[in-house]
GROMACS .gro file of C-alpha atoms in nm:
model
  348
    1UNK     CA    1   1.446  -2.297  -1.670
    2UNK     CA    2   1.699  -2.523  -1.499
    3UNK     CA    3   1.788  -2.507  -1.131
    4UNK     CA    4   2.121  -2.328  -1.175
    5UNK     CA    5   1.974  -2.053  -1.393
    6UNK     CA    6   1.683  -2.007  -1.154
    7UNK     CA    7   1.922  -1.972  -0.862
    8UNK     CA    8   2.136  -1.719  -1.047
    9UNK     CA    9   1.841  -1.498  -1.147
   10UNK     CA   10   1.682  -1.523  -0.802
   11UNK     CA   11   2.008  -1.416  -0.639
   12UNK     CA   12   2.015  -1.108  -0.865
   13UNK     CA   13   1.709  -0.981  -0.678
   14UNK     CA   14   1.896  -0.945  -0.350
   15UNK     CA   15   2.265  -1.047  -0.354
   16UNK     CA   16   2.419  -0.697  -0.334
   17UNK     CA   17   2.176  -0.584  -0.067
   18UNK     CA   18   2.251  -0.888   0.148
   19UNK     CA   19   2.627  -0.835   0.110
   20UNK     CA   20   2.574  -0.479   0.223
   21UNK     CA   21   2.385  -0.596   0.531
   22UNK     CA   22   2.662  -0.846   0.605
   23UNK     CA   23   2.921  -0.568   0.597
   24UNK     CA   24   2.715  -0.367   0.847
   25UNK     CA   25   2.674  -0.671   1.071
   26UNK     CA   26   2.297  -0.687   1.026
   27UNK     CA   27   2.252  -1.017   0.841
   28UNK     CA   28   2.258  -1.373   0.964
   29UNK     CA   29   2.605  -1.530   0.951
   30UNK     CA   30   2.663  -1.869   0.793
   31UNK     CA   31   2.641  -2.167   1.025
   32UNK     CA   32   3.009  -2.250   0.965
   33UNK     CA   33   3.129  -1.900   1.067
   34UNK     CA   34   3.430  -1.904   1.299
   35UNK     CA   35   3.437  -1.742   1.642
   36UNK     CA   36   3.651  -1.460   1.506
   37UNK     CA   37   3.405  -1.390   1.224
   38UNK     CA   38   3.120  -1.381   1.473
   39UNK     CA   39   3.305  -1.131   1.694
   40UNK     CA   40   3.391  -0.904   1.399
   41UNK     CA   41   3.032  -0.927   1.276
   42UNK     CA   42   2.900  -0.820   1.617
   43UNK     CA   43   3.161  -0.545   1.647
   44UNK     CA   44   3.062  -0.390   1.313
   45UNK     CA   45   2.698  -0.390   1.420
   46UNK     CA   46   2.773  -0.232   1.758
   47UNK     CA   47   2.988   0.041   1.601
   48UNK     CA   48   2.719   0.127   1.348
   49UNK     CA   49   2.446   0.116   1.613
   50UNK     CA   50   2.654   0.341   1.837
   51UNK     CA   51   2.701   0.602   1.563
   52UNK     CA   52   2.327   0.617   1.488
   53UNK     CA   53   2.243   0.627   1.861
   54UNK     CA   54   2.482   0.915   1.928
   55UNK     CA   55   2.336   1.114   1.639
   56UNK     CA   56   1.983   1.049   1.764
   57UNK     CA   57   2.081   1.154   2.116
   58UNK     CA   58   2.243   1.471   1.986
   59UNK     CA   59   1.933   1.571   1.788
   60UNK     CA   60   1.705   1.487   2.081
   61UNK     CA   61   1.910   1.702   2.321
   62UNK     CA   62   1.909   1.988   2.074
   63UNK     CA   63   1.531   1.969   2.038
   64UNK     CA   64   1.475   1.956   2.416
   65UNK     CA   65   1.718   2.242   2.478
   66UNK     CA   66   1.518   2.463   2.240
   67UNK     CA   67   1.172   2.334   2.317
   68UNK     CA   68   1.028   2.687   2.330
   69UNK     CA   69   1.172   2.793   1.993
   70UNK     CA   70   0.966   2.647   1.710
   71UNK     CA   71   1.198   2.767   1.435
   72UNK     CA   72   1.502   2.598   1.591
   73UNK     CA   73   1.306   2.278   1.650
   74UNK     CA   74   1.197   2.264   1.286
   75UNK     CA   75   1.557   2.307   1.172
   76UNK     CA   76   1.660   1.992   1.355
   77UNK     CA   77   1.339   1.792   1.367
   78UNK     CA   78   1.347   1.660   1.010
   79UNK     CA   79   1.699   1.524   1.071
   80UNK     CA   80   1.582   1.367   1.396
   81UNK     CA   81   1.285   1.204   1.219
   82UNK     CA   82   1.509   1.069   0.942
   83UNK     CA   83   1.755   0.921   1.191
   84UNK     CA   84   1.469   0.768   1.389
   85UNK     CA   85   1.353   0.591   1.072
   86UNK     CA   86   1.707   0.462   1.014
   87UNK     CA   87   1.730   0.334   1.372
   88UNK     CA   88   1.405   0.137   1.343
   89UNK     CA   89   1.519  -0.022   1.016
   90UNK     CA   90   1.854  -0.109   1.170
   91UNK     CA   91   1.699  -0.281   1.472
   92UNK     CA   92   1.428  -0.453   1.268
   93UNK     CA   93   1.676  -0.612   1.026
   94UNK     CA   94   1.909  -0.722   1.305
   95UNK     CA   95   1.643  -0.867   1.537
   96UNK     CA   96   1.464  -1.059   1.259
   97UNK     CA   97   1.773  -1.165   1.065
   98UNK     CA   98   1.695  -1.538   1.094
   99UNK     CA   99   1.345  -1.490   0.952
  100UNK     CA  100   1.484  -1.279   0.669
  101UNK     CA  101   1.742  -1.546   0.584
  102UNK     CA  102   1.463  -1.804   0.577
  103UNK     CA  103   1.269  -1.578   0.338
  104UNK     CA  104   1.558  -1.583   0.091
  105UNK     CA  105   1.579  -1.962   0.116
  106UNK     CA  106   1.207  -1.978   0.038
  107UNK     CA  107   1.261  -1.772  -0.277
  108UNK     CA  108   1.487  -2.047  -0.415
  109UNK     CA  109   1.216  -2.312  -0.388
  110UNK     CA  110   1.140  -2.496  -0.712
  111UNK     CA  111   0.776  -2.388  -0.671
  112UNK     CA  112   0.872  -2.039  -0.790
  113UNK     CA  113   1.069  -2.161  -1.093
  114UNK     CA  114   0.932  -2.058  -1.437
  115UNK     CA  115   0.800  -2.345  -1.646
  116UNK     CA  116   0.768  -2.192  -1.993
  117UNK     CA  117   0.968  -1.954  -2.211
  118UNK     CA  118   0.707  -1.685  -2.159
  119UNK     CA  119   0.730  -1.719  -1.780
  120UNK     CA  120   1.109  -1.711  -1.802
  121UNK     CA  121   1.100  -1.381  -1.989
  122UNK     CA  122   0.861  -1.234  -1.730
  123UNK     CA  123   1.085  -1.356  -1.446
  124UNK     CA  124   1.398  -1.207  -1.603
  125UNK     CA  125   1.216  -0.878  -1.667
  126UNK     CA  126   1.114  -0.864  -1.301
  127UNK     CA  127   1.475  -0.926  -1.194
  128UNK     CA  128   1.593  -0.641  -1.417
  129UNK     CA  129   1.321  -0.415  -1.276
  130UNK     CA  130   1.436  -0.500  -0.925
  131UNK     CA  131   1.792  -0.400  -1.016
  132UNK     CA  132   1.674  -0.073  -1.172
  133UNK     CA  133   1.455   0.017  -0.874
  134UNK     CA  134   1.740  -0.067  -0.637
  135UNK     CA  135   1.969   0.168  -0.830
  136UNK     CA  136   1.712   0.451  -0.835
  137UNK     CA  137   1.641   0.406  -0.465
  138UNK     CA  138   2.012   0.402  -0.382
  139UNK     CA  139   2.076   0.711  -0.595
  140UNK     CA  140   1.808   0.902  -0.405
  141UNK     CA  141   1.957   0.791  -0.073
  142UNK     CA  142   2.304   0.906  -0.182
  143UNK     CA  143   2.157   1.237  -0.294
  144UNK     CA  144   1.986   1.283   0.043
  145UNK     CA  145   2.312   1.193   0.220
  146UNK     CA  146   2.512   1.437   0.009
  147UNK     CA  147   2.272   1.712   0.104
  148UNK     CA  148   2.215   1.640   0.472
  149UNK     CA  149   2.268   1.303   0.639
  150UNK     CA  150   2.525   1.034   0.574
  151UNK     CA  151   2.340   0.780   0.791
  152UNK     CA  152   2.040   0.803   0.558
  153UNK     CA  153   2.242   0.637   0.284
  154UNK     CA  154   2.403   0.376   0.507
  155UNK     CA  155   2.065   0.222   0.590
  156UNK     CA  156   1.844   0.306   0.293
  157UNK     CA  157   2.063   0.230  -0.007
  158UNK     CA  158   2.014  -0.146   0.040
  159UNK     CA  159   1.652  -0.127  -0.080
  160UNK     CA  160   1.598  -0.499  -0.016
  161UNK     CA  161   1.216  -0.466   0.028
  162UNK     CA  162   1.191  -0.347  -0.332
  163UNK     CA  163   1.362  -0.662  -0.456
  164UNK     CA  164   1.131  -0.883  -0.252
  165UNK     CA  165   0.822  -0.702  -0.379
  166UNK     CA  166   0.940  -0.736  -0.738
  167UNK     CA  167   1.003  -1.107  -0.688
  168UNK     CA  168   0.652  -1.144  -0.546
  169UNK     CA  169   0.507  -0.953  -0.841
  170UNK     CA  170   0.695  -1.182  -1.083
  171UNK     CA  171   0.536  -1.489  -0.923
  172UNK     CA  172   0.188  -1.339  -0.966
  173UNK     CA  173   0.260  -1.261  -1.331
  174UNK     CA  174   0.372  -1.619  -1.392
  175UNK     CA  175   0.062  -1.755  -1.218
  176UNK     CA  176  -0.156  -1.536  -1.441
  177UNK     CA  177   0.014  -1.684  -1.746
  178UNK     CA  178  -0.044  -2.039  -1.625
  179UNK     CA  179  -0.411  -1.973  -1.558
  180UNK     CA  180  -0.469  -1.806  -1.893
  181UNK     CA  181  -0.290  -2.085  -2.083
  182UNK     CA  182  -0.475  -2.381  -1.931
  183UNK     CA  183  -0.628  -2.449  -2.269
  184UNK     CA  184  -0.945  -2.623  -2.385
  185UNK     CA  185  -1.073  -2.965  -2.279
  186UNK     CA  186  -1.143  -3.153  -2.601
  187UNK     CA  187  -1.096  -3.502  -2.454
  188UNK     CA  188  -1.127  -3.665  -2.108
  189UNK     CA  189  -0.747  -3.661  -2.090
  190UNK     CA  190  -0.757  -3.284  -2.129
  191UNK     CA  191  -1.000  -3.263  -1.836
  192UNK     CA  192  -0.762  -3.468  -1.621
  193UNK     CA  193  -0.470  -3.247  -1.723
  194UNK     CA  194  -0.662  -2.928  -1.647
  195UNK     CA  195  -0.777  -3.065  -1.310
  196UNK     CA  196  -0.415  -3.141  -1.221
  197UNK     CA  197  -0.292  -2.799  -1.335
  198UNK     CA  198  -0.572  -2.621  -1.147
  199UNK     CA  199  -0.468  -2.800  -0.827
  200UNK     CA  200  -0.105  -2.706  -0.894
  201UNK     CA  201  -0.210  -2.343  -0.939
  202UNK     CA  202  -0.399  -2.356  -0.608
  203UNK     CA  203  -0.088  -2.485  -0.431
  204UNK     CA  204   0.126  -2.226  -0.611
  205UNK     CA  205  -0.105  -1.944  -0.501
  206UNK     CA  206  -0.095  -2.071  -0.141
  207UNK     CA  207   0.287  -2.057  -0.154
  208UNK     CA  208   0.271  -1.704  -0.298
  209UNK     CA  209   0.044  -1.604  -0.008
  210UNK     CA  210   0.294  -1.754   0.234
  211UNK     CA  211   0.574  -1.562   0.063
  212UNK     CA  212   0.366  -1.243   0.083
  213UNK     CA  213   0.325  -1.294   0.459
  214UNK     CA  214   0.702  -1.329   0.497
  215UNK     CA  215   0.767  -1.017   0.287
  216UNK     CA  216   0.497  -0.837   0.484
  217UNK     CA  217   0.682  -0.915   0.806
  218UNK     CA  218   1.001  -0.777   0.652
  219UNK     CA  219   0.845  -0.446   0.548
  220UNK     CA  220   0.563  -0.378   0.795
  221UNK     CA  221   0.743  -0.219   1.093
  222UNK     CA  222   1.035  -0.032   0.925
  223UNK     CA  223   0.815   0.074   0.633
  224UNK     CA  224   0.540   0.205   0.860
  225UNK     CA  225   0.790   0.400   1.069
  226UNK     CA  226   0.940   0.542   0.751
  227UNK     CA  227   0.594   0.658   0.640
  228UNK     CA  228   0.539   0.830   0.974
  229UNK     CA  229   0.884   0.988   0.976
  230UNK     CA  230   0.837   1.104   0.618
  231UNK     CA  231   0.530   1.300   0.727
  232UNK     CA  232   0.737   1.465   1.002
  233UNK     CA  233   1.017   1.540   0.757
  234UNK     CA  234   0.778   1.690   0.501
  235UNK     CA  235   0.606   1.907   0.762
  236UNK     CA  236   0.936   2.041   0.896
  237UNK     CA  237   1.070   2.102   0.544
  238UNK     CA  238   0.754   2.286   0.440
  239UNK     CA  239   0.792   2.503   0.748
  240UNK     CA  240   1.159   2.568   0.678
  241UNK     CA  241   1.083   2.673   0.321
  242UNK     CA  242   0.811   2.910   0.441
  243UNK     CA  243   1.051   3.082   0.684
  244UNK     CA  244   1.339   3.111   0.432
  245UNK     CA  245   1.143   3.225   0.129
  246UNK     CA  246   1.417   3.462   0.009
  247UNK     CA  247   1.712   3.223   0.039
  248UNK     CA  248   1.728   3.054  -0.301
  249UNK     CA  249   2.022   2.821  -0.228
  250UNK     CA  250   1.863   2.697   0.096
  251UNK     CA  251   1.527   2.644  -0.073
  252UNK     CA  252   1.688   2.442  -0.353
  253UNK     CA  253   1.867   2.220  -0.103
  254UNK     CA  254   1.548   2.153   0.094
  255UNK     CA  255   1.341   2.096  -0.222
  256UNK     CA  256   1.596   1.845  -0.355
  257UNK     CA  257   1.605   1.660  -0.023
  258UNK     CA  258   1.224   1.669  -0.014
  259UNK     CA  259   1.211   1.518  -0.361
  260UNK     CA  260   1.457   1.243  -0.265
  261UNK     CA  261   1.253   1.147   0.043
  262UNK     CA  262   0.926   1.147  -0.151
  263UNK     CA  263   1.072   0.937  -0.432
  264UNK     CA  264   1.197   0.676  -0.184
  265UNK     CA  265   0.848   0.641  -0.036
  266UNK     CA  266   0.689   0.646  -0.382
  267UNK     CA  267   0.904   0.357  -0.508
  268UNK     CA  268   0.810   0.139  -0.210
  269UNK     CA  269   0.440   0.224  -0.241
  270UNK     CA  270   0.452   0.169  -0.618
  271UNK     CA  271   0.617  -0.173  -0.585
  272UNK     CA  272   0.362  -0.282  -0.321
  273UNK     CA  273   0.079  -0.144  -0.534
  274UNK     CA  274   0.200  -0.354  -0.829
  275UNK     CA  275   0.173  -0.668  -0.614
  276UNK     CA  276  -0.187  -0.580  -0.530
  277UNK     CA  277  -0.266  -0.494  -0.892
  278UNK     CA  278  -0.118  -0.815  -1.033
  279UNK     CA  279  -0.304  -1.026  -0.778
  280UNK     CA  280  -0.629  -0.853  -0.876
  281UNK     CA  281  -0.574  -0.969  -1.237
  282UNK     CA  282  -0.568  -1.340  -1.147
  283UNK     CA  283  -0.945  -1.374  -1.168
  284UNK     CA  284  -0.946  -1.210  -1.511
  285UNK     CA  285  -0.667  -1.440  -1.631
  286UNK     CA  286  -0.860  -1.749  -1.521
  287UNK     CA  287  -1.179  -1.620  -1.686
  288UNK     CA  288  -0.986  -1.564  -2.010
  289UNK     CA  289  -0.897  -1.933  -2.024
  290UNK     CA  290  -1.119  -2.168  -2.225
  291UNK     CA  291  -1.315  -2.274  -1.917
  292UNK     CA  292  -1.641  -2.316  -2.111
  293UNK     CA  293  -1.506  -2.641  -2.258
  294UNK     CA  294  -1.418  -2.795  -1.920
  295UNK     CA  295  -1.620  -3.055  -1.736
  296UNK     CA  296  -1.841  -2.975  -1.438
  297UNK     CA  297  -1.583  -3.052  -1.167
  298UNK     CA  298  -1.321  -2.827  -1.328
  299UNK     CA  299  -1.570  -2.544  -1.367
  300UNK     CA  300  -1.658  -2.574  -0.997
  301UNK     CA  301  -1.290  -2.553  -0.907
  302UNK     CA  302  -1.255  -2.256  -1.142
  303UNK     CA  303  -1.542  -2.079  -0.963
  304UNK     CA  304  -1.388  -2.142  -0.621
  305UNK     CA  305  -1.054  -2.004  -0.737
  306UNK     CA  306  -1.216  -1.692  -0.884
  307UNK     CA  307  -1.396  -1.633  -0.554
  308UNK     CA  308  -1.061  -1.654  -0.376
  309UNK     CA  309  -0.894  -1.421  -0.624
  310UNK     CA  310  -1.161  -1.156  -0.554
  311UNK     CA  311  -0.959  -1.061  -0.245
  312UNK     CA  312  -0.623  -0.935  -0.378
  313UNK     CA  313  -0.296  -0.951  -0.188
  314UNK     CA  314  -0.207  -0.644   0.015
  315UNK     CA  315   0.118  -0.541   0.182
  316UNK     CA  316  -0.008  -0.406   0.513
  317UNK     CA  317   0.134  -0.139   0.741
  318UNK     CA  318   0.125  -0.161   1.121
  319UNK     CA  319  -0.230  -0.031   1.090
  320UNK     CA  320  -0.404  -0.329   0.928
  321UNK     CA  321  -0.664  -0.103   0.768
  322UNK     CA  322  -0.386   0.067   0.570
  323UNK     CA  323  -0.158  -0.079   0.305
  324UNK     CA  324   0.146   0.034   0.109
  325UNK     CA  325  -0.008   0.164  -0.213
  326UNK     CA  326  -0.028   0.468  -0.437
  327UNK     CA  327  -0.336   0.605  -0.253
  328UNK     CA  328  -0.133   0.580   0.069
  329UNK     CA  329   0.145   0.782  -0.092
  330UNK     CA  330  -0.107   1.050  -0.195
  331UNK     CA  331  -0.252   1.061   0.156
  332UNK     CA  332   0.098   1.111   0.301
  333UNK     CA  333   0.153   1.421   0.088
  334UNK     CA  334  -0.194   1.558   0.164
  335UNK     CA  335  -0.160   1.486   0.535
  336UNK     CA  336   0.183   1.650   0.550
  337UNK     CA  337   0.060   1.970   0.391
  338UNK     CA  338  -0.247   1.978   0.618
  339UNK     CA  339  -0.026   1.949   0.928
  340UNK     CA  340   0.203   2.219   0.793
  341UNK     CA  341  -0.091   2.455   0.730
  342UNK     CA  342  -0.215   2.392   1.086
  343UNK     CA  343   0.131   2.447   1.233
  344UNK     CA  344   0.179   2.767   1.034
  345UNK     CA  345  -0.158   2.899   1.143
  346UNK     CA  346  -0.101   2.821   1.512
  347UNK     CA  347   0.247   2.975   1.505
  348UNK     CA  348   0.124   3.294   1.339
   0.00000   0.00000   0.00000
């Protein structure tokens, strides 16, 4: 794959999301931006921040004014939790905009460029998956906004973390292909070639780890807050459904919103889980190569790499013992229902 094609496909992972952030005044401006562009950029951000802040303040006042009425609190609390999640994402993107811009520059490095036709197909498939997941995520955000909150869509429809996770997964898939296709060592020249390619794979994996750390910094805080707020939203929605059992239209609205919120969290956890899963396959890919024909030095390097691959890559939450994964998604649902059952029991 040539440089121009690599740049075009890499940009497809994120270009619409970044444009969206630029419109909202959240992304880093170009270095050649004029003073007027900088002022308009800041103005858009302040207007958007003001709208979200006013909505948060309104919900907070409403909760405090009815602190002794659990039913009223539950009616507002899920909207308050959703807006709180939006606020954290807004501030996180704005405050770390330079780091995020550097992350996108890193993605265009030649290190991450496919080398073979097979790797190119895998890279293009990952780009298409990123586009599809972005569309699904945005559709769920629009659905949630149509039902309840417009601000939910303004922040969440960008879905940039999904694109970054898919790009990271694509790099791991390509590394697996390179490891599995190292080939046999029939001559001393083959041993030299394999030694060189093993070193290149080591460097490539180190760059992937560095990229994972950058993506981790992008997702960790806003994603963790979204997980926490999702639990609050689910608990309040469960409670609302239990107190309006006979109102079919209301129940359908809450169930649809509940589904949209759960699907958003599921997509993020699924994408992060795929990164962990693909990294866990690296050791198997290396073992499936024809390492039995290699010389002693190459086999030693192979063993060291397999030992390193035993620890897969995780996308961590604020709590370093927890990661974004499918088991985490399951625990969110279980935890939400447990809190709801406790709340229902205490209230009764």
